[in-house]
mmCIF file of C-alpha atoms in Angstrom:
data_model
loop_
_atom_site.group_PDB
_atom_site.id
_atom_site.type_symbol
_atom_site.label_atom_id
_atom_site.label_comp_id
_atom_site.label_asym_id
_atom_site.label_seq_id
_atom_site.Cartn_x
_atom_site.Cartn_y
_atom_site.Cartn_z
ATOM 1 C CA UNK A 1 2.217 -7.511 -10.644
ATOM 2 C CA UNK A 2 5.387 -6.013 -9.704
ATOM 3 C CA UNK A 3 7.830 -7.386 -6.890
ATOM 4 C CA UNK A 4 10.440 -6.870 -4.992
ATOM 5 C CA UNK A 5 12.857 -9.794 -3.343
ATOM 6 C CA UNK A 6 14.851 -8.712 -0.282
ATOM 7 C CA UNK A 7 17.118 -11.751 0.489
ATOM 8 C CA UNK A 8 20.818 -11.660 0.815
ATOM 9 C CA UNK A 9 21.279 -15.393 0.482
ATOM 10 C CA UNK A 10 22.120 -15.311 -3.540
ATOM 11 C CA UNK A 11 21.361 -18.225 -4.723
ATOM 12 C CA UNK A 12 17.899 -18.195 -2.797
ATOM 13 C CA UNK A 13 18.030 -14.384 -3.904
ATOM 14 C CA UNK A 14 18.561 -16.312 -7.932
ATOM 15 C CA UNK A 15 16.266 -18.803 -7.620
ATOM 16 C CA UNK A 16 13.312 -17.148 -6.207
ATOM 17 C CA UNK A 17 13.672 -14.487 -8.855
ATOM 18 C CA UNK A 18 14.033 -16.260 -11.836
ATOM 19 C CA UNK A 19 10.978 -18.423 -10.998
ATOM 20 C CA UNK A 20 9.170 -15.577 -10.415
ATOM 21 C CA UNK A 21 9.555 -14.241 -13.702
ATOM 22 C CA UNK A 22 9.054 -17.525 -15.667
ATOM 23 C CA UNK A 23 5.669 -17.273 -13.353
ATOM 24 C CA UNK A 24 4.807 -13.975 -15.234
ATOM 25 C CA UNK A 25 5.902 -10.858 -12.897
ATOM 26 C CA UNK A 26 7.751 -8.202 -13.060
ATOM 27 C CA UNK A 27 10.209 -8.977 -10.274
ATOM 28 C CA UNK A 28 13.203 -6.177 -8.881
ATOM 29 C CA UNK A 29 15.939 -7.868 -6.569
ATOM 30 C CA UNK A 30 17.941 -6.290 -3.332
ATOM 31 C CA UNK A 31 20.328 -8.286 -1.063
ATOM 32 C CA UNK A 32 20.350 -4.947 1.636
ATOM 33 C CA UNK A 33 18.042 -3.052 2.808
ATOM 34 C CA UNK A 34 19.541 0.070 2.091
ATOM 35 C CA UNK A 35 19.303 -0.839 -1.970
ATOM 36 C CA UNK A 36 15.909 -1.841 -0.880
ATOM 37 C CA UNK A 37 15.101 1.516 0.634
ATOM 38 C CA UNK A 38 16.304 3.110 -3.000
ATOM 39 C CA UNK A 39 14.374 1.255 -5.314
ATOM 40 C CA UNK A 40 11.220 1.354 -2.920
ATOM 41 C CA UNK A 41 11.764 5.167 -3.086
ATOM 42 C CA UNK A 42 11.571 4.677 -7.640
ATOM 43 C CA UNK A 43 8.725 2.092 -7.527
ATOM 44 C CA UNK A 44 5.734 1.028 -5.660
ATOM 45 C CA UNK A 45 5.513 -2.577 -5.336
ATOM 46 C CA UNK A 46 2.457 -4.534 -5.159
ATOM 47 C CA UNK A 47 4.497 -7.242 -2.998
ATOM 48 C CA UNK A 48 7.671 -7.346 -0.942
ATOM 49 C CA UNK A 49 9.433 -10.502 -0.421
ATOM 50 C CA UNK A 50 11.486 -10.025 2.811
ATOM 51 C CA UNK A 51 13.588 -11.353 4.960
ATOM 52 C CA UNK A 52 14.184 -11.246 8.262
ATOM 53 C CA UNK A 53 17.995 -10.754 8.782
ATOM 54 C CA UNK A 54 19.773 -8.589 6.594
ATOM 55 C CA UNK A 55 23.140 -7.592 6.159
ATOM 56 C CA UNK A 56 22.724 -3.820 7.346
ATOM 57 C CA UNK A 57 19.258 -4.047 9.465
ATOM 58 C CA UNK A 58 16.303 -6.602 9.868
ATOM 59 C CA UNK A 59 13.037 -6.890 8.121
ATOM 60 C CA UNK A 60 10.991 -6.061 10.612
ATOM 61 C CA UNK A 61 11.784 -2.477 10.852
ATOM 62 C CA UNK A 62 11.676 -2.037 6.909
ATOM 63 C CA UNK A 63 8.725 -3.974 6.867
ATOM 64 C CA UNK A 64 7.263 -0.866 9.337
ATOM 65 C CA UNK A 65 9.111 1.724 7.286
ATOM 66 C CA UNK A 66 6.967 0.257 3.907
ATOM 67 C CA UNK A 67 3.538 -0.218 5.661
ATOM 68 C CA UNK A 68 3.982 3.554 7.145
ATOM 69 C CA UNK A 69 4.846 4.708 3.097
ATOM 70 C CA UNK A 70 2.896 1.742 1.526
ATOM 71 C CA UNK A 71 0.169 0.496 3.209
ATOM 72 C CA UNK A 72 -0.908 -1.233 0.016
ATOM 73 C CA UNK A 73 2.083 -3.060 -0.648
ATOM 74 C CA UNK A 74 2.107 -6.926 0.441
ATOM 75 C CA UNK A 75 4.611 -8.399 2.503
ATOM 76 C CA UNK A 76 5.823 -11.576 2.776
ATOM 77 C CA UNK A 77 8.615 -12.622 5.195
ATOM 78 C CA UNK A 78 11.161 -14.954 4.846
ATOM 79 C CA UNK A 79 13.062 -16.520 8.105
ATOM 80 C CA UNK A 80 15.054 -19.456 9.405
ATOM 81 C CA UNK A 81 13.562 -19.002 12.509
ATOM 82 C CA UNK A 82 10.514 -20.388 13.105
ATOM 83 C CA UNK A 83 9.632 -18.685 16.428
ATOM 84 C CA UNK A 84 6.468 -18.232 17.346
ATOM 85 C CA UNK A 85 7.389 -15.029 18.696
ATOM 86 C CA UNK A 86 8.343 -13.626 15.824
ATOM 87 C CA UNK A 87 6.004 -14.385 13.413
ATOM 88 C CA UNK A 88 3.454 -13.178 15.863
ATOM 89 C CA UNK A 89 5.834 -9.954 15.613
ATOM 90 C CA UNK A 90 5.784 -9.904 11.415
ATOM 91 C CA UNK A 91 2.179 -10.485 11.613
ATOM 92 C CA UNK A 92 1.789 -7.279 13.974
ATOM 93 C CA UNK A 93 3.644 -5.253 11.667
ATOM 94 C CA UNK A 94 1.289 -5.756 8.660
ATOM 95 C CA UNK A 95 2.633 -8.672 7.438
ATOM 96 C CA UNK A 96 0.913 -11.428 4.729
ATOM 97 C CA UNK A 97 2.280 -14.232 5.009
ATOM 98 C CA UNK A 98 5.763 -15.719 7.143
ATOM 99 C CA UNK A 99 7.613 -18.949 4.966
ATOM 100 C CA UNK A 100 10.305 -20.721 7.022
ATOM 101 C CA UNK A 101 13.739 -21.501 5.027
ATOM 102 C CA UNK A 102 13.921 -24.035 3.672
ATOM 103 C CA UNK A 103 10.463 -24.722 1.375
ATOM 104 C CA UNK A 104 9.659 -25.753 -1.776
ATOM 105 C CA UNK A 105 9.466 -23.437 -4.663
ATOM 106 C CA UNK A 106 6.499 -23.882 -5.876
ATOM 107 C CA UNK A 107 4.632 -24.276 -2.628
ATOM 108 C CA UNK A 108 6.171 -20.791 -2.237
ATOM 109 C CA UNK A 109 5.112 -19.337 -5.746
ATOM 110 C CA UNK A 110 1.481 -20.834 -4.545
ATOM 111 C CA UNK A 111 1.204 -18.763 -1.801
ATOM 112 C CA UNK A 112 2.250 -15.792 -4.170
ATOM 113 C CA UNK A 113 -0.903 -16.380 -6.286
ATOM 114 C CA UNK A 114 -3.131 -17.211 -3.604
ATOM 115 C CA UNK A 115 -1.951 -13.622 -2.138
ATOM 116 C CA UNK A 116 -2.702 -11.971 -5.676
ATOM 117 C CA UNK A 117 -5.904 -13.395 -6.324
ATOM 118 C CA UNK A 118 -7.258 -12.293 -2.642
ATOM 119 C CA UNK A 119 -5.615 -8.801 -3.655
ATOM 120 C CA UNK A 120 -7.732 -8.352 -7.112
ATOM 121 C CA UNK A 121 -10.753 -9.899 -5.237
ATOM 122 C CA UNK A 122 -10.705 -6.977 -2.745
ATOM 123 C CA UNK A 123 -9.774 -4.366 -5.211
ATOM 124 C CA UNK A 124 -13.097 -5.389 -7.179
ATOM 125 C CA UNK A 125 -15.077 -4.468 -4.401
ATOM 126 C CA UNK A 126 -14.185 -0.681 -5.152
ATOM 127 C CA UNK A 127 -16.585 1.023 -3.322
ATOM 128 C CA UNK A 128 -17.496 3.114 -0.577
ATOM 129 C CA UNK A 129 -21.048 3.337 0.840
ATOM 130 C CA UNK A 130 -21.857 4.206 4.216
ATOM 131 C CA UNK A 131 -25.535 5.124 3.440
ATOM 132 C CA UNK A 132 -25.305 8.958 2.714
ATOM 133 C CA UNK A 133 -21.998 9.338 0.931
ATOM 134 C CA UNK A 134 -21.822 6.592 -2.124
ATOM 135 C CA UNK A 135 -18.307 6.693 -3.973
ATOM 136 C CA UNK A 136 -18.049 3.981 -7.198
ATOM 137 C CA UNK A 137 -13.632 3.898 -7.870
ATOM 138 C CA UNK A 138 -14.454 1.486 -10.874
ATOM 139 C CA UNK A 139 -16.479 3.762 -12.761
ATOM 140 C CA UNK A 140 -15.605 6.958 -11.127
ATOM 141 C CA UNK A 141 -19.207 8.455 -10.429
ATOM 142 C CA UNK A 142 -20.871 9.423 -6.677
ATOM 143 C CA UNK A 143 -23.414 10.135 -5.097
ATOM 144 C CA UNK A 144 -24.439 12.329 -1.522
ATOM 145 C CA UNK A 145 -28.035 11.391 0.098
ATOM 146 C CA UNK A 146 -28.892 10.336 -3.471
ATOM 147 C CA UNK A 147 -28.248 13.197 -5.682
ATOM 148 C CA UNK A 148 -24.732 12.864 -8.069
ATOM 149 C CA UNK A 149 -21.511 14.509 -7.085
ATOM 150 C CA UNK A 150 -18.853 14.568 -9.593
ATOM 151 C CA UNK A 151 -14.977 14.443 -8.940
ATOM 152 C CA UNK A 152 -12.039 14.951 -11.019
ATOM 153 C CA UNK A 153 -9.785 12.138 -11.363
ATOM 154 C CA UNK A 154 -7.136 13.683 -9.270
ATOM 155 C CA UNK A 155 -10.181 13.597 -6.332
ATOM 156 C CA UNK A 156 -10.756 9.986 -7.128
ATOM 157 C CA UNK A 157 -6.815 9.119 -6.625
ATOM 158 C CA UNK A 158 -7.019 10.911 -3.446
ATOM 159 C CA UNK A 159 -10.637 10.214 -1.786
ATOM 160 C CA UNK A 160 -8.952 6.344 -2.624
ATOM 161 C CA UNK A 161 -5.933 6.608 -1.020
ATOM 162 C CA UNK A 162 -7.762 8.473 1.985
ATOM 163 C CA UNK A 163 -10.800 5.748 2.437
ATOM 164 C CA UNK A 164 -8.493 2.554 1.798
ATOM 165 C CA UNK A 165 -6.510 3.921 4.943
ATOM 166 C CA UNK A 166 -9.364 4.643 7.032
ATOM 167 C CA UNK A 167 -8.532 6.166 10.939
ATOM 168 C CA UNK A 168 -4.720 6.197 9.755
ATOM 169 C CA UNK A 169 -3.000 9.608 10.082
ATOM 170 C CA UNK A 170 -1.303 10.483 5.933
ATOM 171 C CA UNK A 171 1.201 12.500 6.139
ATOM 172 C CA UNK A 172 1.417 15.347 3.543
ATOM 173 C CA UNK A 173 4.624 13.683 2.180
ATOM 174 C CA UNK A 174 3.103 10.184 2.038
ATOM 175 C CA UNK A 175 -0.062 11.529 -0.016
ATOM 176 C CA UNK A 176 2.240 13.453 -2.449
ATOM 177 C CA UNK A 177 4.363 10.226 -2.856
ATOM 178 C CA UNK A 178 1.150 8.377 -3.396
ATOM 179 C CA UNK A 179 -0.707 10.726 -5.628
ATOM 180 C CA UNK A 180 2.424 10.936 -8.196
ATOM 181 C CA UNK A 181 1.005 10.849 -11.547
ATOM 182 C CA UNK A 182 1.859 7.680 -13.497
ATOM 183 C CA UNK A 183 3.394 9.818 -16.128
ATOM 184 C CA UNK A 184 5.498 11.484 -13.579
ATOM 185 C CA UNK A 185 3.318 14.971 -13.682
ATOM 186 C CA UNK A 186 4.306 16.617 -10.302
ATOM 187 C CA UNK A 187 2.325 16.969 -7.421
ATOM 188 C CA UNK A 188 2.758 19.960 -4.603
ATOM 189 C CA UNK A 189 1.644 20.815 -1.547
ATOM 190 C CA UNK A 190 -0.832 23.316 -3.073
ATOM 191 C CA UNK A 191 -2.463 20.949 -5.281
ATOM 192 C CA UNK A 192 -3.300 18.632 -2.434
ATOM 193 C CA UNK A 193 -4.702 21.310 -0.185
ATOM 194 C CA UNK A 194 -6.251 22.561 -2.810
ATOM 195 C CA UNK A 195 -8.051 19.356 -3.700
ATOM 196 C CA UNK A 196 -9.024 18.249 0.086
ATOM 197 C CA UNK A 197 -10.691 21.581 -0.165
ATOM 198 C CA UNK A 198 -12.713 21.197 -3.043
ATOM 199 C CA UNK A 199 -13.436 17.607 -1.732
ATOM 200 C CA UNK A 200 -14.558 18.480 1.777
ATOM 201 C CA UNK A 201 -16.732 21.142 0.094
ATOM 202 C CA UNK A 202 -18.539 18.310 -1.895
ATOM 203 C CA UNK A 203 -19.350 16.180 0.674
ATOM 204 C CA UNK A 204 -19.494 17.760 3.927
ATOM 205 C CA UNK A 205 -22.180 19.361 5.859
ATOM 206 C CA UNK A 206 -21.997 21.622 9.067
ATOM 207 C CA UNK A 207 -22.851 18.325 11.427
ATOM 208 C CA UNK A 208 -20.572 15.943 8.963
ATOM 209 C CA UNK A 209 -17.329 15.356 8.669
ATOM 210 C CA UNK A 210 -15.079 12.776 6.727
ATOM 211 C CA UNK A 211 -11.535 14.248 6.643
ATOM 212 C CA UNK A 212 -9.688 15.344 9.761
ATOM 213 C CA UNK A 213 -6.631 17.828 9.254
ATOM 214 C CA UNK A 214 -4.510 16.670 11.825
ATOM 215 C CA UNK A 215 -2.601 20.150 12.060
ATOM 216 C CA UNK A 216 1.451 19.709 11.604
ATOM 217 C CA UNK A 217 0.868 15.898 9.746
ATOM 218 C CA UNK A 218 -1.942 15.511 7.246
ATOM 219 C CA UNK A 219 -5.155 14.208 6.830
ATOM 220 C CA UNK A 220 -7.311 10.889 8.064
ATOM 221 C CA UNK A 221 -10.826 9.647 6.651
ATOM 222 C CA UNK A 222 -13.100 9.629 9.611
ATOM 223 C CA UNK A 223 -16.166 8.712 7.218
ATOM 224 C CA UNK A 224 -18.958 10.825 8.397
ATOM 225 C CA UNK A 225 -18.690 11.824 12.013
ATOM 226 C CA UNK A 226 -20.927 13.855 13.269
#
């Protein structure tokens, strides 16, 4: 698991990073959020370690910036202000978890775990079934009102992306972003439209639909409207 620790305090910044890595991950470090904006921009992070008030902006805002570009990545805030008000706030935004300054490190690297494990749990259940369409991520195979449908892997990537963000507007930049190949194989604008095509062709009928094209932004999963 890869993170990233947004905290301008550096020996909190120090300390929270090097127990992280004794702990096993592969941790990146930022004390602004514009270096945070950078390396967010090189690397997708499973979890974002954030705080609150920064030196050039506040959390909150690039904790909506990430969830609008991420909304996969975890975020976990980090405040000395234990206002309900704002935690209600971080929590709004798409936040995991809110830790109040100061608290024990390994209470902290707890909650990291505890975060994880709920994360692989969910990913395990990596399926979508809504009784007509049947879509298995693990093993990459389908089906539609029983009979197989078969995807390329590029389809898979995307149909993913799509369903795990379901009624949320993608915007064509946010789906290129996404769909990057690991290997760092380019991905255009044709390629995408090309693929929603081929995908929409698969799996919808006159009275069904599952992807809107939200004309001048992107695409959204509907799952099977009629």
């Amino acid at each position: 698991m890869r993170i990233l620790v947004v905290e301008d305090d550096q020996l909190l910044n120090h300390t929270l990073c090097y127990n992280l890595k004794i702990a096993g991950y592969i941790v990146d470090t930022a004390i602004t959020k514009t270096v945070a904006k950078k390396l967010c921009k090189k690397q997708e992070y499973d979890l974002i370690v954030l705080d609150i008030n920064l030196p050039d902006g506040n959390g909150f805002d690039f904790c909506r910036e990430i969830k609008e570009a991420y909304p996969d990545t975890a975020i976990i805030f980090l405040t000395a202000n234990d206002m309900e008000s704002d935690m209600l706030k971080g929590f709004e935004l798409g936040a995991d978890d809110y830790v109040t300054k100061p608290f024990p490190i390994h209470v902290f690297q707890k909650k990291i775990s505890a975060l994880f494990s709920r994360m692989k749990k969910q990913s395990f259940a990596d399926c979508f079934d809504d009784g007509n369409l049947w879509i298995n991520f693990s093993d990459m195979t389908a089906s539609l009102a029983g009979q197989p449908i078969f995807f390329t892997s590029f389809e898979y990537r995307l149909l993913k992306v799509l369903i795990k963000n379901t009624q949320t507007v993608l915007t064509r930049q946010v789906l290129l972003e996404k769909l990057w190949d690991v290997e760092g194989n380019f991905v255009d604008e044709h390629a995408l439209t090309a693929a929603i095509s081929r995908i929409r062709n698969k799996i919808e009928k006159t009275d069904t639909s599952y992807i809107k094209t939200v004309y001048g932004m992107g695409y959204m999963w509907i799952g099977g409207r009629k």
